mmCIF file of N, CA and C in Angstrom:
data_model
loop_
_atom_site.group_PDB
_atom_site.id
_atom_site.type_symbol
_atom_site.label_atom_id
_atom_site.label_comp_id
_atom_site.label_asym_id
_atom_site.label_seq_id
_atom_site.Cartn_x
_atom_site.Cartn_y
_atom_site.Cartn_z
ATOM 1 N N MET A 1 -2.175 -29.805 -3.146
ATOM 2 C CA MET A 1 -3.465 -30.063 -3.752
ATOM 3 C C MET A 1 -3.269 -31.101 -4.853
ATOM 4 N N THR A 2 -4.078 -32.128 -4.846
ATOM 5 C CA THR A 2 -3.898 -33.231 -5.791
ATOM 6 C C THR A 2 -5.009 -33.321 -6.824
ATOM 7 N N HIS A 3 -5.907 -32.345 -6.846
ATOM 8 C CA HIS A 3 -7.009 -32.398 -7.800
ATOM 9 C C HIS A 3 -7.109 -31.088 -8.571
ATOM 10 N N SER A 4 -7.889 -31.115 -9.625
ATOM 11 C CA SER A 4 -8.094 -29.910 -10.432
ATOM 12 C C SER A 4 -8.917 -28.895 -9.645
ATOM 13 N N PHE A 5 -8.750 -27.618 -9.976
ATOM 14 C CA PHE A 5 -9.461 -26.568 -9.252
ATOM 15 C C PHE A 5 -9.546 -25.311 -10.095
ATOM 16 N N VAL A 6 -10.333 -24.349 -9.617
ATOM 17 C CA VAL A 6 -10.435 -23.040 -10.257
ATOM 18 C C VAL A 6 -10.343 -21.978 -9.163
ATOM 19 N N VAL A 7 -9.744 -20.840 -9.492
ATOM 20 C CA VAL A 7 -9.581 -19.731 -8.548
ATOM 21 C C VAL A 7 -10.002 -18.443 -9.248
ATOM 22 N N SER A 8 -10.772 -17.614 -8.566
ATOM 23 C CA SER A 8 -11.115 -16.288 -9.096
ATOM 24 C C SER A 8 -9.941 -15.362 -8.796
ATOM 25 N N ILE A 9 -9.178 -15.029 -9.825
ATOM 26 C CA ILE A 9 -7.979 -14.213 -9.622
ATOM 27 C C ILE A 9 -8.333 -12.779 -9.202
ATOM 28 N N PRO A 10 -9.297 -12.122 -9.859
ATOM 29 C CA PRO A 10 -9.592 -10.745 -9.455
ATOM 30 C C PRO A 10 -10.070 -10.632 -8.002
ATOM 31 N N GLY A 11 -10.786 -11.639 -7.508
ATOM 32 C CA GLY A 11 -11.349 -11.569 -6.162
ATOM 33 C C GLY A 11 -10.522 -12.263 -5.092
ATOM 34 N N ALA A 12 -9.404 -12.841 -5.455
ATOM 35 C CA ALA A 12 -8.601 -13.587 -4.487
ATOM 36 C C ALA A 12 -8.032 -12.672 -3.410
ATOM 37 N N GLU A 13 -8.119 -13.117 -2.166
ATOM 38 C CA GLU A 13 -7.520 -12.370 -1.061
ATOM 39 C C GLU A 13 -6.039 -12.715 -0.997
ATOM 40 N N LEU A 14 -5.211 -11.674 -0.979
ATOM 41 C CA LEU A 14 -3.764 -11.860 -0.987
ATOM 42 C C LEU A 14 -3.182 -11.483 0.368
ATOM 43 N N GLU A 15 -2.004 -12.019 0.650
ATOM 44 C CA GLU A 15 -1.333 -11.757 1.918
ATOM 45 C C GLU A 15 -0.097 -10.889 1.683
ATOM 46 N N PRO A 16 0.246 -10.033 2.661
ATOM 47 C CA PRO A 16 1.430 -9.180 2.510
ATOM 48 C C PRO A 16 2.705 -9.989 2.283
ATOM 49 N N GLU A 17 3.544 -9.498 1.369
ATOM 50 C CA GLU A 17 4.865 -10.068 1.100
ATOM 51 C C GLU A 17 5.847 -8.905 1.169
ATOM 52 N N PRO A 18 6.419 -8.647 2.337
ATOM 53 C CA PRO A 18 7.291 -7.474 2.490
ATOM 54 C C PRO A 18 8.446 -7.466 1.484
ATOM 55 N N LEU A 19 8.696 -6.291 0.936
ATOM 56 C CA LEU A 19 9.822 -6.079 0.026
ATOM 57 C C LEU A 19 11.076 -5.796 0.839
ATOM 58 N N ASP A 20 12.207 -6.266 0.351
ATOM 59 C CA ASP A 20 13.492 -5.884 0.920
ATOM 60 C C ASP A 20 13.660 -4.394 0.610
ATOM 61 N N PRO A 21 13.891 -3.547 1.615
ATOM 62 C CA PRO A 21 14.039 -2.109 1.354
ATOM 63 C C PRO A 21 15.092 -1.799 0.290
ATOM 64 N N ALA A 22 16.091 -2.659 0.130
ATOM 65 C CA ALA A 22 17.130 -2.437 -0.880
ATOM 66 C C ALA A 22 16.574 -2.549 -2.297
ATOM 67 N N GLN A 23 15.415 -3.187 -2.471
ATOM 68 C CA GLN A 23 14.804 -3.335 -3.789
ATOM 69 C C GLN A 23 14.029 -2.093 -4.218
ATOM 70 N N ILE A 24 13.651 -1.241 -3.263
ATOM 71 C CA ILE A 24 12.809 -0.082 -3.568
ATOM 72 C C ILE A 24 13.670 1.062 -4.079
ATOM 73 N N VAL A 25 13.383 1.474 -5.324
ATOM 74 C CA VAL A 25 14.098 2.585 -5.948
ATOM 75 C C VAL A 25 13.385 3.895 -5.644
ATOM 76 N N SER A 26 12.054 3.897 -5.746
ATOM 77 C CA SER A 26 11.285 5.094 -5.427
ATOM 78 C C SER A 26 9.849 4.721 -5.087
ATOM 79 N N GLY A 27 9.184 5.638 -4.382
ATOM 80 C CA GLY A 27 7.816 5.395 -3.966
ATOM 81 C C GLY A 27 7.766 4.509 -2.739
ATOM 82 N N ALA A 28 6.570 4.019 -2.458
ATOM 83 C CA ALA A 28 6.359 3.130 -1.313
ATOM 84 C C ALA A 28 5.521 1.930 -1.754
ATOM 85 N N PRO A 29 6.026 1.163 -2.741
ATOM 86 C CA PRO A 29 5.239 0.043 -3.255
ATOM 87 C C PRO A 29 5.020 -1.028 -2.193
ATOM 88 N N GLU A 30 3.855 -1.649 -2.258
ATOM 89 C CA GLU A 30 3.520 -2.754 -1.366
ATOM 90 C C GLU A 30 3.190 -3.968 -2.217
ATOM 91 N N VAL A 31 3.679 -5.120 -1.772
ATOM 92 C CA VAL A 31 3.473 -6.370 -2.500
ATOM 93 C C VAL A 31 2.598 -7.303 -1.660
ATOM 94 N N THR A 32 1.653 -7.950 -2.357
ATOM 95 C CA THR A 32 0.842 -8.993 -1.752
ATOM 96 C C THR A 32 0.818 -10.168 -2.715
ATOM 97 N N GLY A 33 0.515 -11.338 -2.201
ATOM 98 C CA GLY A 33 0.477 -12.498 -3.076
ATOM 99 C C GLY A 33 -0.141 -13.704 -2.416
ATOM 100 N N LYS A 34 -0.248 -14.754 -3.207
ATOM 101 C CA LYS A 34 -0.789 -16.012 -2.705
ATOM 102 C C LYS A 34 -0.306 -17.140 -3.605
ATOM 103 N N VAL A 35 0.327 -18.141 -3.013
ATOM 104 C CA VAL A 35 0.692 -19.338 -3.758
ATOM 105 C C VAL A 35 -0.555 -20.202 -3.835
ATOM 106 N N ILE A 36 -0.942 -20.543 -5.058
ATOM 107 C CA ILE A 36 -2.140 -21.344 -5.289
ATOM 108 C C ILE A 36 -1.806 -22.831 -5.369
ATOM 109 N N TRP A 37 -0.629 -23.146 -5.919
ATOM 110 C CA TRP A 37 -0.212 -24.535 -6.086
ATOM 111 C C TRP A 37 1.303 -24.597 -6.116
ATOM 112 N N GLU A 38 1.860 -25.642 -5.519
ATOM 113 C CA GLU A 38 3.301 -25.868 -5.554
ATOM 114 C C GLU A 38 3.546 -27.366 -5.722
ATOM 115 N N SER A 39 4.487 -27.713 -6.587
ATOM 116 C CA SER A 39 4.809 -29.120 -6.797
ATOM 117 C C SER A 39 5.431 -29.702 -5.528
ATOM 118 N N GLU A 40 5.375 -31.027 -5.411
ATOM 119 C CA GLU A 40 5.918 -31.690 -4.223
ATOM 120 C C GLU A 40 7.380 -31.356 -3.997
ATOM 121 N N ASP A 41 8.150 -31.208 -5.082
ATOM 122 C CA ASP A 41 9.579 -30.917 -4.933
ATOM 123 C C ASP A 41 9.863 -29.413 -4.812
ATOM 124 N N GLY A 42 8.812 -28.587 -4.872
ATOM 125 C CA GLY A 42 8.970 -27.146 -4.709
ATOM 126 C C GLY A 42 9.566 -26.431 -5.909
ATOM 127 N N ARG A 43 9.742 -27.135 -7.018
ATOM 128 C CA ARG A 43 10.387 -26.525 -8.193
ATOM 129 C C ARG A 43 9.407 -25.834 -9.136
ATOM 130 N N GLN A 44 8.105 -26.051 -8.932
ATOM 131 C CA GLN A 44 7.093 -25.375 -9.736
ATOM 132 C C GLN A 44 6.108 -24.691 -8.788
ATOM 133 N N VAL A 45 5.878 -23.405 -9.035
ATOM 134 C CA VAL A 45 4.996 -22.626 -8.172
ATOM 135 C C VAL A 45 4.014 -21.866 -9.055
ATOM 136 N N ARG A 46 2.743 -21.880 -8.675
ATOM 137 C CA ARG A 46 1.704 -21.139 -9.387
ATOM 138 C C ARG A 46 1.023 -20.227 -8.385
ATOM 139 N N GLY A 47 0.741 -18.997 -8.783
ATOM 140 C CA GLY A 47 0.119 -18.105 -7.820
ATOM 141 C C GLY A 47 -0.361 -16.797 -8.397
ATOM 142 N N ILE A 48 -0.694 -15.895 -7.480
ATOM 143 C CA ILE A 48 -1.189 -14.559 -7.797
ATOM 144 C C ILE A 48 -0.293 -13.580 -7.053
ATOM 145 N N TRP A 49 0.053 -12.479 -7.719
ATOM 146 C CA TRP A 49 0.963 -11.489 -7.131
ATOM 147 C C TRP A 49 0.463 -10.109 -7.494
ATOM 148 N N GLN A 50 0.613 -9.172 -6.568
ATOM 149 C CA GLN A 50 0.166 -7.804 -6.814
ATOM 150 C C GLN A 50 1.171 -6.821 -6.225
ATOM 151 N N ILE A 51 1.355 -5.688 -6.915
ATOM 152 C CA ILE A 51 2.240 -4.626 -6.442
ATOM 153 C C ILE A 51 1.595 -3.277 -6.721
ATOM 154 N N THR A 52 1.704 -2.374 -5.738
ATOM 155 C CA THR A 52 1.175 -1.024 -5.894
ATOM 156 C C THR A 52 2.222 -0.150 -6.577
ATOM 157 N N PRO A 53 1.837 1.054 -7.035
ATOM 158 C CA PRO A 53 2.771 1.907 -7.774
ATOM 159 C C PRO A 53 4.071 2.222 -7.038
ATOM 160 N N GLY A 54 5.126 2.321 -7.842
ATOM 161 C CA GLY A 54 6.468 2.619 -7.351
ATOM 162 C C GLY A 54 7.476 1.989 -8.290
ATOM 163 N N VAL A 55 8.748 2.053 -7.900
ATOM 164 C CA VAL A 55 9.816 1.477 -8.713
ATOM 165 C C VAL A 55 10.623 0.537 -7.836
ATOM 166 N N VAL A 56 10.789 -0.715 -8.314
ATOM 167 C CA VAL A 56 11.538 -1.731 -7.569
ATOM 168 C C VAL A 56 12.463 -2.496 -8.511
ATOM 169 N N THR A 57 13.493 -3.097 -7.926
ATOM 170 C CA THR A 57 14.388 -3.963 -8.691
ATOM 171 C C THR A 57 14.177 -5.404 -8.239
ATOM 172 N N ASP A 58 14.575 -6.332 -9.108
ATOM 173 C CA ASP A 58 14.441 -7.752 -8.772
ATOM 174 C C ASP A 58 15.407 -8.565 -9.630
ATOM 175 N N THR A 59 15.701 -9.763 -9.171
ATOM 176 C CA THR A 59 16.383 -10.762 -9.988
ATOM 177 C C THR A 59 15.371 -11.879 -10.178
ATOM 178 N N GLU A 60 15.054 -12.165 -11.422
ATOM 179 C CA GLU A 60 13.915 -13.014 -11.752
ATOM 180 C C GLU A 60 14.221 -14.507 -11.726
ATOM 181 N N ALA A 61 13.148 -15.268 -11.551
ATOM 182 C CA ALA A 61 13.151 -16.714 -11.750
ATOM 183 C C ALA A 61 12.641 -16.955 -13.178
ATOM 184 N N ASP A 62 12.623 -18.202 -13.614
ATOM 185 C CA ASP A 62 12.034 -18.579 -14.900
ATOM 186 C C ASP A 62 10.520 -18.473 -14.720
ATOM 187 N N GLU A 63 9.902 -17.445 -15.319
ATOM 188 C CA GLU A 63 8.501 -17.145 -15.025
ATOM 189 C C GLU A 63 7.717 -16.790 -16.279
ATOM 190 N N LEU A 64 6.488 -17.277 -16.309
ATOM 191 C CA LEU A 64 5.488 -16.859 -17.279
ATOM 192 C C LEU A 64 4.366 -16.240 -16.463
ATOM 193 N N PHE A 65 3.890 -15.040 -16.871
ATOM 194 C CA PHE A 65 2.769 -14.450 -16.145
ATOM 195 C C PHE A 65 1.809 -13.761 -17.103
ATOM 196 N N VAL A 66 0.573 -13.594 -16.615
ATOM 197 C CA VAL A 66 -0.473 -12.891 -17.347
ATOM 198 C C VAL A 66 -0.963 -11.763 -16.455
ATOM 199 N N VAL A 67 -0.996 -10.549 -17.005
ATOM 200 C CA VAL A 67 -1.446 -9.380 -16.258
ATOM 201 C C VAL A 67 -2.967 -9.335 -16.275
ATOM 202 N N LEU A 68 -3.557 -9.234 -15.095
ATOM 203 C CA LEU A 68 -5.008 -9.144 -14.981
ATOM 204 C C LEU A 68 -5.482 -7.710 -14.870
ATOM 205 N N SER A 69 -4.693 -6.881 -14.173
ATOM 206 C CA SER A 69 -5.060 -5.473 -14.015
ATOM 207 C C SER A 69 -3.805 -4.655 -13.758
ATOM 208 N N GLY A 70 -3.899 -3.353 -14.037
ATOM 209 C CA GLY A 70 -2.781 -2.457 -13.813
ATOM 210 C C GLY A 70 -1.819 -2.414 -14.980
ATOM 211 N N SER A 71 -0.709 -1.684 -14.769
ATOM 212 C CA SER A 71 0.284 -1.579 -15.829
ATOM 213 C C SER A 71 1.654 -1.303 -15.236
ATOM 214 N N ALA A 72 2.682 -1.701 -15.986
ATOM 215 C CA ALA A 72 4.062 -1.494 -15.550
ATOM 216 C C ALA A 72 4.993 -1.498 -16.749
ATOM 217 N N THR A 73 6.140 -0.886 -16.552
ATOM 218 C CA THR A 73 7.244 -0.962 -17.489
ATOM 219 C C THR A 73 8.321 -1.778 -16.795
ATOM 220 N N ILE A 74 8.797 -2.839 -17.468
ATOM 221 C CA ILE A 74 9.820 -3.702 -16.896
ATOM 222 C C ILE A 74 11.060 -3.586 -17.767
ATOM 223 N N GLU A 75 12.106 -3.009 -17.190
ATOM 224 C CA GLU A 75 13.376 -2.874 -17.896
ATOM 225 C C GLU A 75 14.253 -4.066 -17.537
ATOM 226 N N VAL A 76 14.665 -4.830 -18.543
ATOM 227 C CA VAL A 76 15.538 -5.978 -18.343
ATOM 228 C C VAL A 76 16.968 -5.517 -18.631
ATOM 229 N N GLU A 77 17.838 -5.614 -17.623
ATOM 230 C CA GLU A 77 19.228 -5.181 -17.803
ATOM 231 C C GLU A 77 19.861 -5.938 -18.964
ATOM 232 N N GLY A 78 20.399 -5.192 -19.937
ATOM 233 C CA GLY A 78 21.018 -5.804 -21.105
ATOM 234 C C GLY A 78 20.027 -6.417 -22.075
ATOM 235 N N GLY A 79 18.741 -6.095 -21.902
ATOM 236 C CA GLY A 79 17.709 -6.689 -22.759
ATOM 237 C C GLY A 79 16.619 -5.687 -23.070
ATOM 238 N N PRO A 80 15.430 -6.187 -23.347
ATOM 239 C CA PRO A 80 14.341 -5.315 -23.777
ATOM 240 C C PRO A 80 13.676 -4.579 -22.618
ATOM 241 N N THR A 81 12.877 -3.578 -22.980
ATOM 242 C CA THR A 81 11.973 -2.922 -22.044
ATOM 243 C C THR A 81 10.578 -3.420 -22.393
ATOM 244 N N LEU A 82 9.896 -3.971 -21.404
ATOM 245 C CA LEU A 82 8.582 -4.571 -21.614
ATOM 246 C C LEU A 82 7.505 -3.667 -21.029
ATOM 247 N N GLU A 83 6.486 -3.387 -21.814
ATOM 248 C CA GLU A 83 5.315 -2.638 -21.340
ATOM 249 C C GLU A 83 4.202 -3.658 -21.155
ATOM 250 N N VAL A 84 3.691 -3.802 -19.924
ATOM 251 C CA VAL A 84 2.654 -4.805 -19.678
ATOM 252 C C VAL A 84 1.376 -4.147 -19.176
ATOM 253 N N ARG A 85 0.267 -4.677 -19.701
ATOM 254 C CA ARG A 85 -1.077 -4.185 -19.383
ATOM 255 C C ARG A 85 -2.016 -5.389 -19.288
ATOM 256 N N PRO A 86 -3.266 -5.175 -18.854
ATOM 257 C CA PRO A 86 -4.202 -6.292 -18.741
ATOM 258 C C PRO A 86 -4.309 -7.091 -20.042
ATOM 259 N N GLY A 87 -4.256 -8.389 -19.893
ATOM 260 C CA GLY A 87 -4.348 -9.291 -21.035
ATOM 261 C C GLY A 87 -3.007 -9.687 -21.611
ATOM 262 N N ASP A 88 -1.924 -9.018 -21.205
ATOM 263 C CA ASP A 88 -0.592 -9.347 -21.721
ATOM 264 C C ASP A 88 -0.011 -10.557 -20.993
ATOM 265 N N MET A 89 0.674 -11.391 -21.751
ATOM 266 C CA MET A 89 1.438 -12.502 -21.194
ATOM 267 C C MET A 89 2.908 -12.153 -21.377
ATOM 268 N N ALA A 90 3.717 -12.387 -20.349
ATOM 269 C CA ALA A 90 5.141 -12.075 -20.424
ATOM 270 C C ALA A 90 5.956 -13.259 -19.917
ATOM 271 N N VAL A 91 7.173 -13.344 -20.401
ATOM 272 C CA VAL A 91 8.111 -14.374 -19.967
ATOM 273 C C VAL A 91 9.375 -13.678 -19.486
ATOM 274 N N LEU A 92 9.811 -14.032 -18.278
ATOM 275 C CA LEU A 92 11.073 -13.544 -17.736
ATOM 276 C C LEU A 92 11.993 -14.741 -17.559
ATOM 277 N N ARG A 93 13.262 -14.536 -17.857
ATOM 278 C CA ARG A 93 14.232 -15.624 -17.763
ATOM 279 C C ARG A 93 14.917 -15.618 -16.404
ATOM 280 N N GLU A 94 15.245 -16.804 -15.936
ATOM 281 C CA GLU A 94 15.973 -16.929 -14.675
ATOM 282 C C GLU A 94 17.255 -16.106 -14.739
ATOM 283 N N GLY A 95 17.466 -15.287 -13.702
ATOM 284 C CA GLY A 95 18.659 -14.465 -13.637
ATOM 285 C C GLY A 95 18.496 -13.076 -14.215
ATOM 286 N N ASP A 96 17.399 -12.814 -14.959
ATOM 287 C CA ASP A 96 17.166 -11.467 -15.469
ATOM 288 C C ASP A 96 17.170 -10.488 -14.301
ATOM 289 N N ARG A 97 17.935 -9.420 -14.451
ATOM 290 C CA ARG A 97 17.916 -8.339 -13.454
ATOM 291 C C ARG A 97 16.986 -7.278 -14.017
ATOM 292 N N THR A 98 15.944 -6.968 -13.263
ATOM 293 C CA THR A 98 14.894 -6.102 -13.774
ATOM 294 C C THR A 98 14.651 -4.897 -12.874
ATOM 295 N N THR A 99 14.106 -3.847 -13.497
ATOM 296 C CA THR A 99 13.579 -2.694 -12.772
ATOM 297 C C THR A 99 12.132 -2.540 -13.206
ATOM 298 N N TRP A 100 11.234 -2.638 -12.229
ATOM 299 C CA TRP A 100 9.800 -2.532 -12.475
ATOM 300 C C TRP A 100 9.337 -1.124 -12.103
ATOM 301 N N THR A 101 8.779 -0.396 -13.072
ATOM 302 C CA THR A 101 8.115 0.875 -12.794
ATOM 303 C C THR A 101 6.626 0.591 -12.885
ATOM 304 N N VAL A 102 5.973 0.547 -11.754
ATOM 305 C CA VAL A 102 4.550 0.198 -11.698
ATOM 306 C C VAL A 102 3.744 1.491 -11.745
ATOM 307 N N HIS A 103 2.954 1.631 -12.810
ATOM 308 C CA HIS A 103 2.168 2.846 -13.034
ATOM 309 C C HIS A 103 0.827 2.780 -12.313
ATOM 310 N N GLU A 104 0.169 1.636 -12.395
ATOM 311 C CA GLU A 104 -1.106 1.384 -11.726
ATOM 312 C C GLU A 104 -0.978 0.033 -11.045
ATOM 313 N N THR A 105 -1.596 -0.123 -9.870
ATOM 314 C CA THR A 105 -1.498 -1.384 -9.137
ATOM 315 C C THR A 105 -1.675 -2.554 -10.094
ATOM 316 N N LEU A 106 -0.677 -3.416 -10.114
ATOM 317 C CA LEU A 106 -0.616 -4.520 -11.071
ATOM 318 C C LEU A 106 -0.900 -5.843 -10.363
ATOM 319 N N ARG A 107 -1.809 -6.625 -10.927
ATOM 320 C CA ARG A 107 -2.102 -7.968 -10.424
ATOM 321 C C ARG A 107 -1.844 -8.938 -11.554
ATOM 322 N N LYS A 108 -1.101 -10.018 -11.248
ATOM 323 C CA LYS A 108 -0.778 -11.009 -12.263
ATOM 324 C C LYS A 108 -0.961 -12.417 -11.706
ATOM 325 N N ALA A 109 -1.222 -13.341 -12.612
ATOM 326 C CA ALA A 109 -1.197 -14.769 -12.309
ATOM 327 C C ALA A 109 0.107 -15.291 -12.904
ATOM 328 N N TYR A 110 0.830 -16.102 -12.136
ATOM 329 C CA TYR A 110 2.161 -16.531 -12.583
ATOM 330 C C TYR A 110 2.384 -18.031 -12.452
ATOM 331 N N ALA A 111 3.343 -18.488 -13.239
ATOM 332 C CA ALA A 111 3.856 -19.853 -13.154
ATOM 333 C C ALA A 111 5.376 -19.728 -13.147
ATOM 334 N N ILE A 112 5.993 -20.184 -12.051
ATOM 335 C CA ILE A 112 7.453 -20.100 -11.901
ATOM 336 C C ILE A 112 8.031 -21.498 -11.859
ATOM 337 N N ASN A 113 9.138 -21.677 -12.567
ATOM 338 C CA ASN A 113 9.909 -22.922 -12.510
ATOM 339 C C ASN A 113 11.260 -22.599 -11.877
ATOM 340 N N LEU A 114 11.599 -23.315 -10.824
ATOM 341 C CA LEU A 114 12.857 -23.084 -10.111
ATOM 342 C C LEU A 114 13.860 -24.167 -10.424
#
């Protein structure tokens, strides 16, 4: 996309993004998402992501996100524990190993730099 645009994040239709079963610690979380914009070189990605309740692990990219709905506790290995709720902005560093405990289905808008 080469022009400016607007997207309704709460109403956006998302597509399934299957989790690697090795990432699931407990529950049966389901992930959906949608890439809204990607740079020509693929190093910058903007989108919407959602996860249902459960506990999952991940290794993060350089990411800034804003929570639109839901809540989660994100434990960063060797770092802080982050509590995120609607209206919160969070930054995760590339390589952070995290455990996400999702309390209520969480929807976020994100900007990732690879």
